[in-house]
Coordinates of C-alpha atoms in Angstrom, one line a residue:
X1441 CA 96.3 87.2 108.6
X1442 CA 99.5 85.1 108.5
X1443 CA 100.5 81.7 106.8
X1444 CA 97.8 79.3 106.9
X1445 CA 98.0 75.6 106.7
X1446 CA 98.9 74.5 103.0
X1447 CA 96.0 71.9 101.6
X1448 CA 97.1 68.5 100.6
X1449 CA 98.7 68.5 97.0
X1450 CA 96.3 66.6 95.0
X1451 CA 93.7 69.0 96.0
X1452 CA 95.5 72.1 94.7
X1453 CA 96.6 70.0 91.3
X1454 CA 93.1 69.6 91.1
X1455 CA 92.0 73.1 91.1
X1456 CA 95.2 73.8 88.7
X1457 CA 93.5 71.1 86.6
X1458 CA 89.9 72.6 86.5
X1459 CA 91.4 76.3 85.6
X1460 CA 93.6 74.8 83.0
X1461 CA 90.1 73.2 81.4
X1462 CA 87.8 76.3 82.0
X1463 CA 90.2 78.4 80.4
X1464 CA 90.8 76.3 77.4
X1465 CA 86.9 75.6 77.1
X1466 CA 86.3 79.3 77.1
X1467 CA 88.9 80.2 74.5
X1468 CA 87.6 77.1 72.0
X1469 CA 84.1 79.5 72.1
X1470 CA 85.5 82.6 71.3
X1471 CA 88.1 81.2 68.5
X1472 CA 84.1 79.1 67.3
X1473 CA 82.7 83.2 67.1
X1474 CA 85.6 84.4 65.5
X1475 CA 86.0 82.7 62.8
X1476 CA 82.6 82.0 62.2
X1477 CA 81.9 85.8 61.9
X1478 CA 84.7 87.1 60.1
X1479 CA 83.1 88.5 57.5
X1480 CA 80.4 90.1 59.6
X1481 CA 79.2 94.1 58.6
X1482 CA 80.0 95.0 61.9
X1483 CA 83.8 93.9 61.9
X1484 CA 84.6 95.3 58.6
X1485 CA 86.2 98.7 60.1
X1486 CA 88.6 96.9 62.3
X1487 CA 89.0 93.6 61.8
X1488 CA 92.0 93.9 58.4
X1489 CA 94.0 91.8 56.5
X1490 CA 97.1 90.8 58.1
X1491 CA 99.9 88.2 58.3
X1492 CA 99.5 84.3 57.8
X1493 CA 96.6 85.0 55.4
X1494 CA 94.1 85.8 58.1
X1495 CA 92.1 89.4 59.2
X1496 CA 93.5 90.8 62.3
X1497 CA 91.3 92.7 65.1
X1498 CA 92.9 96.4 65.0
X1499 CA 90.3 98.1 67.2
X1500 CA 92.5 99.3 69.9
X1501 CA 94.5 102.2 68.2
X1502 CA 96.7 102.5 71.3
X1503 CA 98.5 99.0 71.0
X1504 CA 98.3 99.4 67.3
X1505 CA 99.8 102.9 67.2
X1506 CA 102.8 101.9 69.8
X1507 CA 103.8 98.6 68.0
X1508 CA 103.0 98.9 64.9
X1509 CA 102.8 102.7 63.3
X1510 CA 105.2 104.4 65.5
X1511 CA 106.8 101.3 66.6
X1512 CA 110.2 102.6 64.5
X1513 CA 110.0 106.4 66.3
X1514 CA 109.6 104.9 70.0
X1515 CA 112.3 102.7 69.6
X1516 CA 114.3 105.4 68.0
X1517 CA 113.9 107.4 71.0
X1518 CA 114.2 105.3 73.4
X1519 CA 117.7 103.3 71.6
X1520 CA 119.1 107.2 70.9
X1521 CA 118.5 107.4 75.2
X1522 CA 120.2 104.3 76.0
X1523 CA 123.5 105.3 74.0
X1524 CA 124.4 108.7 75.2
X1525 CA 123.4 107.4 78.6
X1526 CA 126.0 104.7 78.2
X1527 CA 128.7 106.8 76.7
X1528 CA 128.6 109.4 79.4
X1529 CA 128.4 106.9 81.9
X1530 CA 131.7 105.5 80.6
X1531 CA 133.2 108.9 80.1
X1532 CA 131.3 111.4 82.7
X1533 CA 129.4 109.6 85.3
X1534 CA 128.8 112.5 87.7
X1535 CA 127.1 114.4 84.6
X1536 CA 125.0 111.4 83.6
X1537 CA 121.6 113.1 85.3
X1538 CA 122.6 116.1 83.6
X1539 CA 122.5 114.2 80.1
X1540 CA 119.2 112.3 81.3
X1541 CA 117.3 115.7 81.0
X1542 CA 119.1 117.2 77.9
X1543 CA 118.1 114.4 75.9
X1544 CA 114.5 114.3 77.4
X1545 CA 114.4 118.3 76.3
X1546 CA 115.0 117.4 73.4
X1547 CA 113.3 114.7 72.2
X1548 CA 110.2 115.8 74.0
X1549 CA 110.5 119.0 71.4
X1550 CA 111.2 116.7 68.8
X1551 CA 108.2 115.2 68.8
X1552 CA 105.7 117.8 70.6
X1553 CA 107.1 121.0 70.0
X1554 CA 108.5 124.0 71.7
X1555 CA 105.7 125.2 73.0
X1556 CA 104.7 121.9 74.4
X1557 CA 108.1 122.1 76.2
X1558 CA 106.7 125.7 77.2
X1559 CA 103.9 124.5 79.0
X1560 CA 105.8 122.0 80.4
X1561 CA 108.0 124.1 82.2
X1562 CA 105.6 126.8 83.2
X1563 CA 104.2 123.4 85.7
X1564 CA 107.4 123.0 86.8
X1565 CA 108.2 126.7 87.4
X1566 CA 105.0 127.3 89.2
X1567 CA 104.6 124.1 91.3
X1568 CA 108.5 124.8 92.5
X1569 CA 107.9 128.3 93.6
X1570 CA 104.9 126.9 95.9
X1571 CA 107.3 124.4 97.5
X1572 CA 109.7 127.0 98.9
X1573 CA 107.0 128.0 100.6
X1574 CA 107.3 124.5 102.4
X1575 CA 103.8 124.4 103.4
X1576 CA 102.6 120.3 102.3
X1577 CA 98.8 121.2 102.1
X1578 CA 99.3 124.2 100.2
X1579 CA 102.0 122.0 97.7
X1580 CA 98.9 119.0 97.7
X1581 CA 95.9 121.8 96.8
X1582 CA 98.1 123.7 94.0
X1583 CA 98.9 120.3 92.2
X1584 CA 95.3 119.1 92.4
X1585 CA 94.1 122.6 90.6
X1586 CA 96.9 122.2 88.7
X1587 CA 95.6 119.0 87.9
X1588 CA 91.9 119.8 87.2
X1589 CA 93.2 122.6 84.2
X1590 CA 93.6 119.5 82.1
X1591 CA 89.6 118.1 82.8
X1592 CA 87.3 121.6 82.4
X1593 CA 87.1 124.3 80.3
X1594 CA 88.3 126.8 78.9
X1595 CA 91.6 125.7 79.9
X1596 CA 91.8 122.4 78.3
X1597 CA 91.5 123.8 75.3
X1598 CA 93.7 126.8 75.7
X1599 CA 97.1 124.4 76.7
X1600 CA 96.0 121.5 74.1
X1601 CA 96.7 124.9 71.8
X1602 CA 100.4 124.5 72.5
X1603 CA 100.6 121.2 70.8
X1604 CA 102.1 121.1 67.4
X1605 CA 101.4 118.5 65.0
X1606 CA 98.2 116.6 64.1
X1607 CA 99.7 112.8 64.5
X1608 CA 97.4 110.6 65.8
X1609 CA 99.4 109.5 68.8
X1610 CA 99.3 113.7 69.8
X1611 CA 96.8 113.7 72.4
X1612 CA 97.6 110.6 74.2
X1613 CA 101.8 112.1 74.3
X1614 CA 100.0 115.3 75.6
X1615 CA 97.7 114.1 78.3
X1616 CA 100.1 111.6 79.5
X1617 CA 103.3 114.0 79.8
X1618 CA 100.9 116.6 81.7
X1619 CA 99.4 114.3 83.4
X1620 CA 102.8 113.0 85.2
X1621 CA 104.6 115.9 85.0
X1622 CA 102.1 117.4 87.4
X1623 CA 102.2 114.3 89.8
X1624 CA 106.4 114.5 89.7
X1625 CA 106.0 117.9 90.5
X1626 CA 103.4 117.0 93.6
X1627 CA 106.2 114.3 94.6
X1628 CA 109.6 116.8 94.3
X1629 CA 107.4 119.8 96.3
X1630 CA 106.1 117.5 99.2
X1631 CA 109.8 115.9 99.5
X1632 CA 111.0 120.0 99.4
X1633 CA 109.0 120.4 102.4
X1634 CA 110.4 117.8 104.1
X1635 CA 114.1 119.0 103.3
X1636 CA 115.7 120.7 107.0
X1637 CA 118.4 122.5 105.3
X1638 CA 117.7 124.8 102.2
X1639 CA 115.5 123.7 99.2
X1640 CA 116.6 121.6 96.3
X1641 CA 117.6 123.4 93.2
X1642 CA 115.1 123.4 90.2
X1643 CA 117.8 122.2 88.2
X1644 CA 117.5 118.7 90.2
X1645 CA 113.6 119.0 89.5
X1646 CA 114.2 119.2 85.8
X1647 CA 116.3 116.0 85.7
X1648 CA 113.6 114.6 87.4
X1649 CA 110.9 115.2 85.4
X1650 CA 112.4 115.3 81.7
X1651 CA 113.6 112.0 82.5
X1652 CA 112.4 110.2 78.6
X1653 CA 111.4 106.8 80.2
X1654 CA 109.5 107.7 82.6
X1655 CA 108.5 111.5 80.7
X1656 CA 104.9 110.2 79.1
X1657 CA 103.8 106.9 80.2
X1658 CA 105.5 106.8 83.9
X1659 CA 105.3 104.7 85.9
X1660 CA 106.2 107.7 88.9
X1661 CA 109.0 107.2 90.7
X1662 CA 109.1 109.4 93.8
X1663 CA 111.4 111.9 93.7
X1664 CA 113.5 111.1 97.1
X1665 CA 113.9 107.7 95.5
X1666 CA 115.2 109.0 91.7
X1667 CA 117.6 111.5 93.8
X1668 CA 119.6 109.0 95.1
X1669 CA 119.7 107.0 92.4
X1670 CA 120.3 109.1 89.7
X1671 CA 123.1 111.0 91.3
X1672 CA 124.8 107.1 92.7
X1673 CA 128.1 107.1 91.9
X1674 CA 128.8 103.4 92.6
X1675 CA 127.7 101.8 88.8
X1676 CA 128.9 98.6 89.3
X1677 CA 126.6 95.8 88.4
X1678 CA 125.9 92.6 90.2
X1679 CA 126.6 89.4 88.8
X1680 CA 124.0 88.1 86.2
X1681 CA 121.7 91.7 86.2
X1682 CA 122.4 92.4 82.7
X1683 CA 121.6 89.1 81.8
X1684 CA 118.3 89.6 83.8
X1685 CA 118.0 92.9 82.0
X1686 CA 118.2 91.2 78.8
X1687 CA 116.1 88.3 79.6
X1688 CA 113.1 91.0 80.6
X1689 CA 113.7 93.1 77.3
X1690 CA 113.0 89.6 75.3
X1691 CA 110.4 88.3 77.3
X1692 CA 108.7 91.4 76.9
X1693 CA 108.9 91.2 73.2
X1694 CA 107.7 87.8 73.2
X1695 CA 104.5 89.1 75.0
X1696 CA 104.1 91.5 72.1
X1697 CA 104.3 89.3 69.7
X1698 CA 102.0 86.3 71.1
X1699 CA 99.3 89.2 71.8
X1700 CA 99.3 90.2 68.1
X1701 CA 99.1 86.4 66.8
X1702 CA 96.2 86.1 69.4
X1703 CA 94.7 88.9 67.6
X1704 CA 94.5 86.8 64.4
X1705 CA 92.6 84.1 66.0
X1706 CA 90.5 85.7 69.3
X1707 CA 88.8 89.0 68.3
X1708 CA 88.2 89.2 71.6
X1709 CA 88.3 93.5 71.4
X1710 CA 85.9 93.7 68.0
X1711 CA 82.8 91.4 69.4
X1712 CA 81.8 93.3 72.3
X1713 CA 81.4 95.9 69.9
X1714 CA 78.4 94.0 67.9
X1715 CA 75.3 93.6 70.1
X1716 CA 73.2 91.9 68.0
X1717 CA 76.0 88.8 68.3
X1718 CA 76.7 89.2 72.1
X1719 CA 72.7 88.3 72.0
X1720 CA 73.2 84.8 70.5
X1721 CA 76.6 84.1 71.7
X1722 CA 76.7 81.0 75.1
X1723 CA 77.4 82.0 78.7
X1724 CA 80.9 80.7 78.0
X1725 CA 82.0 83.1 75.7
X1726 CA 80.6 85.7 77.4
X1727 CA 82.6 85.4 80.7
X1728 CA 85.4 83.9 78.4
X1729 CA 85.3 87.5 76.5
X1730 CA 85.2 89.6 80.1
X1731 CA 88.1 87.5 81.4
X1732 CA 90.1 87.9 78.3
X1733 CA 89.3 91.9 78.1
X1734 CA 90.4 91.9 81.6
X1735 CA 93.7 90.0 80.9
X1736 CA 94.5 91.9 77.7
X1737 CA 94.4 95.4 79.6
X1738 CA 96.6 94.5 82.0
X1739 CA 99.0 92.9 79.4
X1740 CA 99.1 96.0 77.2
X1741 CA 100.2 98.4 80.7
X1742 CA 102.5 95.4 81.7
X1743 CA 104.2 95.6 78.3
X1744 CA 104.5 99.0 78.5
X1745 CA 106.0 99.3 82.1
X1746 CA 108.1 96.7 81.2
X1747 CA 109.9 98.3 78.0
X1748 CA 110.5 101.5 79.9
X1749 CA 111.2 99.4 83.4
X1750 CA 114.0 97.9 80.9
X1751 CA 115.8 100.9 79.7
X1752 CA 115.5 102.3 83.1
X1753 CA 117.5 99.1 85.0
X1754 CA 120.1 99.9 82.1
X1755 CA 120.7 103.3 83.9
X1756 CA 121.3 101.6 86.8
X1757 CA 117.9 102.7 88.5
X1758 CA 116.1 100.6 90.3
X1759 CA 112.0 101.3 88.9
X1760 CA 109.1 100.5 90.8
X1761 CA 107.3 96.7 90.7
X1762 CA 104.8 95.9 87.5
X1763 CA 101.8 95.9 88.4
X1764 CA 100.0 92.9 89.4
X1765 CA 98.2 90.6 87.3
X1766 CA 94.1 90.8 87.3
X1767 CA 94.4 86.9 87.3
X1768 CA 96.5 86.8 90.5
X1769 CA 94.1 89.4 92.2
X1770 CA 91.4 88.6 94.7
X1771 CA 91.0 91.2 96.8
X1772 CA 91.1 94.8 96.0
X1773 CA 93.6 95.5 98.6
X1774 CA 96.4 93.9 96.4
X1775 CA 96.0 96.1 94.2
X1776 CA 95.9 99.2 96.0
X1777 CA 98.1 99.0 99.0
X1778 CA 100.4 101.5 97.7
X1779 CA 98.4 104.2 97.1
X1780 CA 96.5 104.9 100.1
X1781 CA 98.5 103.2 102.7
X1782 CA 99.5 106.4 104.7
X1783 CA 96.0 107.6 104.9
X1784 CA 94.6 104.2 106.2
X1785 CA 97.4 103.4 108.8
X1786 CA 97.3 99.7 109.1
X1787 CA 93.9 99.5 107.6
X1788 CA 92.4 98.1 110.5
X1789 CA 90.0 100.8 111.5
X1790 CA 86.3 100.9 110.2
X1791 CA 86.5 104.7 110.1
X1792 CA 90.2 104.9 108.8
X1793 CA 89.9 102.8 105.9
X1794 CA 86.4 104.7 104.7
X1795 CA 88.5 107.8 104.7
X1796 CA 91.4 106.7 102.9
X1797 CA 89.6 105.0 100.1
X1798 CA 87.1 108.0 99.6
X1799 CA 90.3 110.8 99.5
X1800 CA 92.4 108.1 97.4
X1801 CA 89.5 107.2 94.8
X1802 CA 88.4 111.0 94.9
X1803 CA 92.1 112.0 94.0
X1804 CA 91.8 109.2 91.2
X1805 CA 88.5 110.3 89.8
X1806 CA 90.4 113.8 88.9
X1807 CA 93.5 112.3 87.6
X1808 CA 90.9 110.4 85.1
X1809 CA 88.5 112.8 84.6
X1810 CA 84.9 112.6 86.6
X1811 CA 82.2 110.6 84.0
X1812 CA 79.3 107.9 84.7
X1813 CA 82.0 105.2 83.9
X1814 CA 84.7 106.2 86.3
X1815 CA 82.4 107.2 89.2
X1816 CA 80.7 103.5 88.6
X1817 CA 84.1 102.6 89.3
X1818 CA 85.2 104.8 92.1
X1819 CA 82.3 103.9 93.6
X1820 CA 82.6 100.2 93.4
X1821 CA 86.3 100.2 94.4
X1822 CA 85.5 102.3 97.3
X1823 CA 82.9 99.5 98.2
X1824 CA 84.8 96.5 97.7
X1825 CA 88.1 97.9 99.7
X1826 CA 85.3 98.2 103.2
X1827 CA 84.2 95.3 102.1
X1828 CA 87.1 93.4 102.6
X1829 CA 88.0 94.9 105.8
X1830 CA 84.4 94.0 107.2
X1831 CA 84.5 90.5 106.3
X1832 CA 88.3 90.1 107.4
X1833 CA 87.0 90.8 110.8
X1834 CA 84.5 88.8 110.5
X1835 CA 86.0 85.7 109.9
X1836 CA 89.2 86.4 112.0
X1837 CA 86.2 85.8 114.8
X1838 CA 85.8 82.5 116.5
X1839 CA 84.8 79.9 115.2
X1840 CA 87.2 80.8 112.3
X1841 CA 90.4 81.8 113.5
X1842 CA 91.0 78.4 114.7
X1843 CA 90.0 76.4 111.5
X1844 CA 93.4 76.2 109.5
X1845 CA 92.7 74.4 106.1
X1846 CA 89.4 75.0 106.4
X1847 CA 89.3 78.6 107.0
X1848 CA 91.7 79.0 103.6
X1849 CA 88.5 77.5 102.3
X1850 CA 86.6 79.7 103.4
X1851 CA 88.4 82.5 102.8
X1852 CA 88.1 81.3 99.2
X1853 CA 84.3 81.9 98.9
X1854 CA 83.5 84.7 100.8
X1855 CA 86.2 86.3 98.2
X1856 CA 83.8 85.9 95.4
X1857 CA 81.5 88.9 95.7
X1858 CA 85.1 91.2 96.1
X1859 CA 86.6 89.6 92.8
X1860 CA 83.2 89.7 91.0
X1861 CA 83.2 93.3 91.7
X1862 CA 86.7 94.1 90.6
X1863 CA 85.7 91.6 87.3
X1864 CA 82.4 93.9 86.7
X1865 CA 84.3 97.6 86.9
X1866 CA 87.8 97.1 85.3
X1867 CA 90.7 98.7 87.1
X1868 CA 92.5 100.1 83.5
X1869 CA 89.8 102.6 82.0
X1870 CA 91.1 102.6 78.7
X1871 CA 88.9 101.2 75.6
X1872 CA 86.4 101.1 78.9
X1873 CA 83.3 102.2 77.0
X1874 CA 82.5 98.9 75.5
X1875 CA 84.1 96.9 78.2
X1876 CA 82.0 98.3 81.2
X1877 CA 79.1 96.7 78.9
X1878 CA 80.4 94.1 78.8
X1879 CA 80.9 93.4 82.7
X1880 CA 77.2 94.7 82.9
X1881 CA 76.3 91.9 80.3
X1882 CA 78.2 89.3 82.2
X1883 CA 76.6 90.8 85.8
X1884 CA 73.0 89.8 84.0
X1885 CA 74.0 86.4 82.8
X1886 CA 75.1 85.0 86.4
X1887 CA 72.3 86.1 88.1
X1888 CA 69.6 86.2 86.1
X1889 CA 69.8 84.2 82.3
X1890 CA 72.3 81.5 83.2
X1891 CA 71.1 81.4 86.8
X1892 CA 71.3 78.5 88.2
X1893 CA 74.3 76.6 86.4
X1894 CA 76.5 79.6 85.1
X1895 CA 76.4 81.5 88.5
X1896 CA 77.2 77.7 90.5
X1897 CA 80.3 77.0 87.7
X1898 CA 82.0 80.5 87.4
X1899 CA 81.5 80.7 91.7
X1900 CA 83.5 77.3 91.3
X1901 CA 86.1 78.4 89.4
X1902 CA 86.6 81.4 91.3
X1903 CA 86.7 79.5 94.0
X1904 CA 89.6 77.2 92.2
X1905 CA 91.3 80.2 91.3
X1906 CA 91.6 81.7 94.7
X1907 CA 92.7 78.7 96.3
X1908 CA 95.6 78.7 93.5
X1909 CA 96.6 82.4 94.4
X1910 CA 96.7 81.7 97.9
X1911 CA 98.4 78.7 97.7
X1912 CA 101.3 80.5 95.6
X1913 CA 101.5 83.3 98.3
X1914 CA 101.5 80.9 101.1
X1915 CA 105.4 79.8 99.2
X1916 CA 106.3 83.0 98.5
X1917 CA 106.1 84.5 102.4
X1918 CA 107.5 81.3 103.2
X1919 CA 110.7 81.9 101.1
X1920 CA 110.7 85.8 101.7
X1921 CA 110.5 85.1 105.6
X1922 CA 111.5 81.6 106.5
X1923 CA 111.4 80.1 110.2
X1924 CA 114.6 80.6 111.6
X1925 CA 116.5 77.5 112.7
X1926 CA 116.4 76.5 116.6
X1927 CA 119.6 77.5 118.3
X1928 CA 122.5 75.4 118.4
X1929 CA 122.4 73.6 122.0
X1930 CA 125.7 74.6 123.9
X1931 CA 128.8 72.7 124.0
X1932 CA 127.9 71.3 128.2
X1933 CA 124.1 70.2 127.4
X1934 CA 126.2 66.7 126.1
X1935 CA 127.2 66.0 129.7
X1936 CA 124.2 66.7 131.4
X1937 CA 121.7 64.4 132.7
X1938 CA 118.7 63.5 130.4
X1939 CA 116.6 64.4 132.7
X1940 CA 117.2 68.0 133.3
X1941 CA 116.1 68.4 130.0
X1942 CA 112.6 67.6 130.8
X1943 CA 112.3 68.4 134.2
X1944 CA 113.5 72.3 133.9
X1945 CA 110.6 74.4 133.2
X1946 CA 112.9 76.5 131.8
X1947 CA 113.9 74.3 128.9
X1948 CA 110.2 74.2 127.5
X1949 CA 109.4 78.0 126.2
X1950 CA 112.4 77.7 123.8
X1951 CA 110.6 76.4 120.6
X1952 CA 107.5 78.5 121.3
X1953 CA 108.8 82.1 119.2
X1954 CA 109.1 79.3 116.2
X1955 CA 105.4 77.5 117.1
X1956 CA 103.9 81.4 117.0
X1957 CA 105.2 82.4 114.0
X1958 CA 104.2 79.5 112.2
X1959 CA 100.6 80.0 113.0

């Protein structure tokens, strides 16, 4: 839609200013509920004693079982990685892929067992047999069936058998290293297709896949991307990256440990849990709980990507981005762009973009299993993604297109229905079966209990909020694509008559390439 006209500064101070006090005003409520409830029935089973002589919320198992009970094995693995990738790439660098996967083999047995490893390979194995077919439908359909083993039954049950071990992080380590190891091997057999000469050896799709950082929790790296990078034998670093690195790695650990002093104050996961307080608790810390929910689950994958994005730039890769902040999202393009791009073109056409969003969420709903909640979802995404594409062309109509300040305004409001929808149906579905009861909850307070005030102040706010995002990515295309200085004049203009310069016609198209591009 291009770079709109920035709004004056005090009115963007001003919108930092009212998010800044709706934000503090909403956490002052739910810090009020917290500690006014602490010893509730209801919060007794996960809300424990803990540091600085206060109960800490415990309820989701996930963040308490990465970084607190198997805190000491993760970073175990992950330190043991980090060394013997260092020490061969100071001693061997050409064999450094090679130790990638051994290490991965192993310490995936470690902890799931050989038969895990088994299973495993038996994907691999069969999803690289199909590829040297080189036929990319028949590679897309046998990963997708592939796929659905792990969501019906009998078959879920049969390959959860070749788990060992009853440790309480087991079916998360099990799900998640299936899960990707399918969609690697979807990735390596599409790019086999595309290979002219020969097929890739299955040794290079076992260093791909058994890759520890990426092995359980992703994120996917296509495999046309990790090739290159992973056999680079240039492993020189630019000035200040390790720094970076570092800087990442601590910031990261800061996160982790402001979430779990929050956790002592804001019981922000244990309250939704206990209906008969959401009944008496104010429109305030209702929406104050939803955005805070919303916030947290994007924190927890952030943290996540993060540590493994870390130990990943420390083998020289190059991962893909973090995922974007719910705060900074409002419109559910952002936060899809990458996934159904190639079926939607340039998302332009009516018809295009219904496809692409059915065949990408349809895809999604059997990589999370097909339930009420995630069809909700699917659904709404699906919605919100045409959505945005109708009103786009609606307001890049006349009168519109030619407002500048005034149609980032607007932009701004008819934005509210798209973020309220990606507020109501959370794009992380884990811990989603008291959160989606939450967005229902907070769905019936704007519109019909705190209708009129609530709905007119959290549209505000929205609004606020909006403006602030757009604002910061009307800099950041600035500075990613500046205007480019006018030509220098040449050395003869000096000696020629003023007036040539504005009587040639010719002389007067040269500033317009600049003039276009900054509207």
């Amino acid at each position: 839609m291009g770079i709109k006209a920035a709004l004056p500064k005090y009115e963007i101070y001003s919108y930092y200013v009212m998010l800044c006090l709706a934000v503090f005003w909403a956490t002052s409520w739910i810090f009020e509920v917290s500690n006014s409830n602490i010893n509730r029935k209801a919060f007794k089973t996960s809300v424990k004693p803990s540091y600085f002589g206060r109960k800490m919320d415990t309820s989701d198992f996930e963040w308490m079982m990465w970084f607190s009970t198997f805190r000491a094995h993760i970073l175990f693995a992950l330190s043991g990685h980090v060394l013997f990738a260092k020490i061969c790439s100071m001693l061997a660098p050409q064999y450094r892929s090679l130790v990638y996967m051994v290490y991965g083999v192993l310490a995936v047995w470690t902890s799931m067992g050989w038969t895990y490893v088994t299973l495993i390979l038996s994907h691999c194995i069969l999803l690289y047999s199909i590829s040297l077919v080189k036929i990319r439908w028949l590679c897309f359909v046998t990963g997708l069936c592939t796929l659905a083993t792990f969501k019906c039954e009998p078959f879920l049950s049969w390959e959860a058998g070749f788990v060992q071990g009853d440790f309480e992080l087991r079916h998360v380590l099990f799900y998640g290293g299936c899960g990707f190891t399918i969609m690697r091997c979807m990735s390596f057999a599409l790019e086999n297709c595309e290979k002219k000469d020969g097929n890739y050896n299955i040794l290079e799709l076992l260093k791909y896949n058994f890759y520890l950082p990426f092995f359980y929790f992703g994120p996917i790296m296509t495999f046309d991307k990790f090739y290159v990078q992973v056999n680079r034998s240039d492993l020189t670093r630019k000035d200040g990256e390790l720094w970076n690195i570092s800087l990442h790695g601590l910031i990261h650990l800061g996160v982790v440990i402001v979430v779990d002093v929050l956790f002592h104050f804001m019981y922000i996961l244990t309250i939704p849990t206990d209906m008969k307080l959401l009944k008496h608790l104010s429109d305030w810390a209702l929406v104050g709980l939803a955005y805070f929910n919303l916030v947290y689950d994007w924190v927890k994958a952030a943290v996540m990507f993060g540590v493994i994005t870390t130990v990943a730039k420390l083998d020289h890769m190059d991962p893909p981005k973090p995922p974007k902040c719910i705060t900074m999202l409002y419109m559910f393009v952002d936060d899809a762009e990458y996934v159904y791009d190639y079926l939607g073109g340039k998302h332009e056409n009516v018809l295009e973009e219904l496809v692409a969003t059915l065949c990408t969420y349809g895809i999604t709903i059997l990589w999370l299993g097909p339930c009420e909640v995630v069809l909700f979802w699917a659904f709404f995404n699906c919605f919100g993604l045409n959505f945005e594409l109708w009103t786009t062309k609606f307001f890049s109509m006349e009168p519109f297109v030619s407002l500048e300040p005034s149609s980032t305004r607007l932009t701004s409001v008819w934005t509210f229905p798209s973020w309220l929808l990606s507020v109501c149906f959370l794009k992380v579905i884990l811990a989603i079966s008291f959160i989606f009861f939450l967005k229902s909850l907070l769905i019936f307070i704007l519109f019909f209990s705190g209708f009129p005030i609530t709905t007119i102040l959290v549209m505000f706010v929205t609004y606020c909020l909006v403006q602030v995002i757009k604002e910061r990515e009307r800099k950041q295309a600035l500075i990613d694509d500046p205007d480019p200085l006018p030509p220098a004049p040449p050395l003869n203009a000096a000696a020629a008559p003023p007036a040539s310069a504005t009587t040639t016609p010719a002389a007067q198209p040269a500033a317009e390439p600049n003039k276009e591009k900054a509207e």
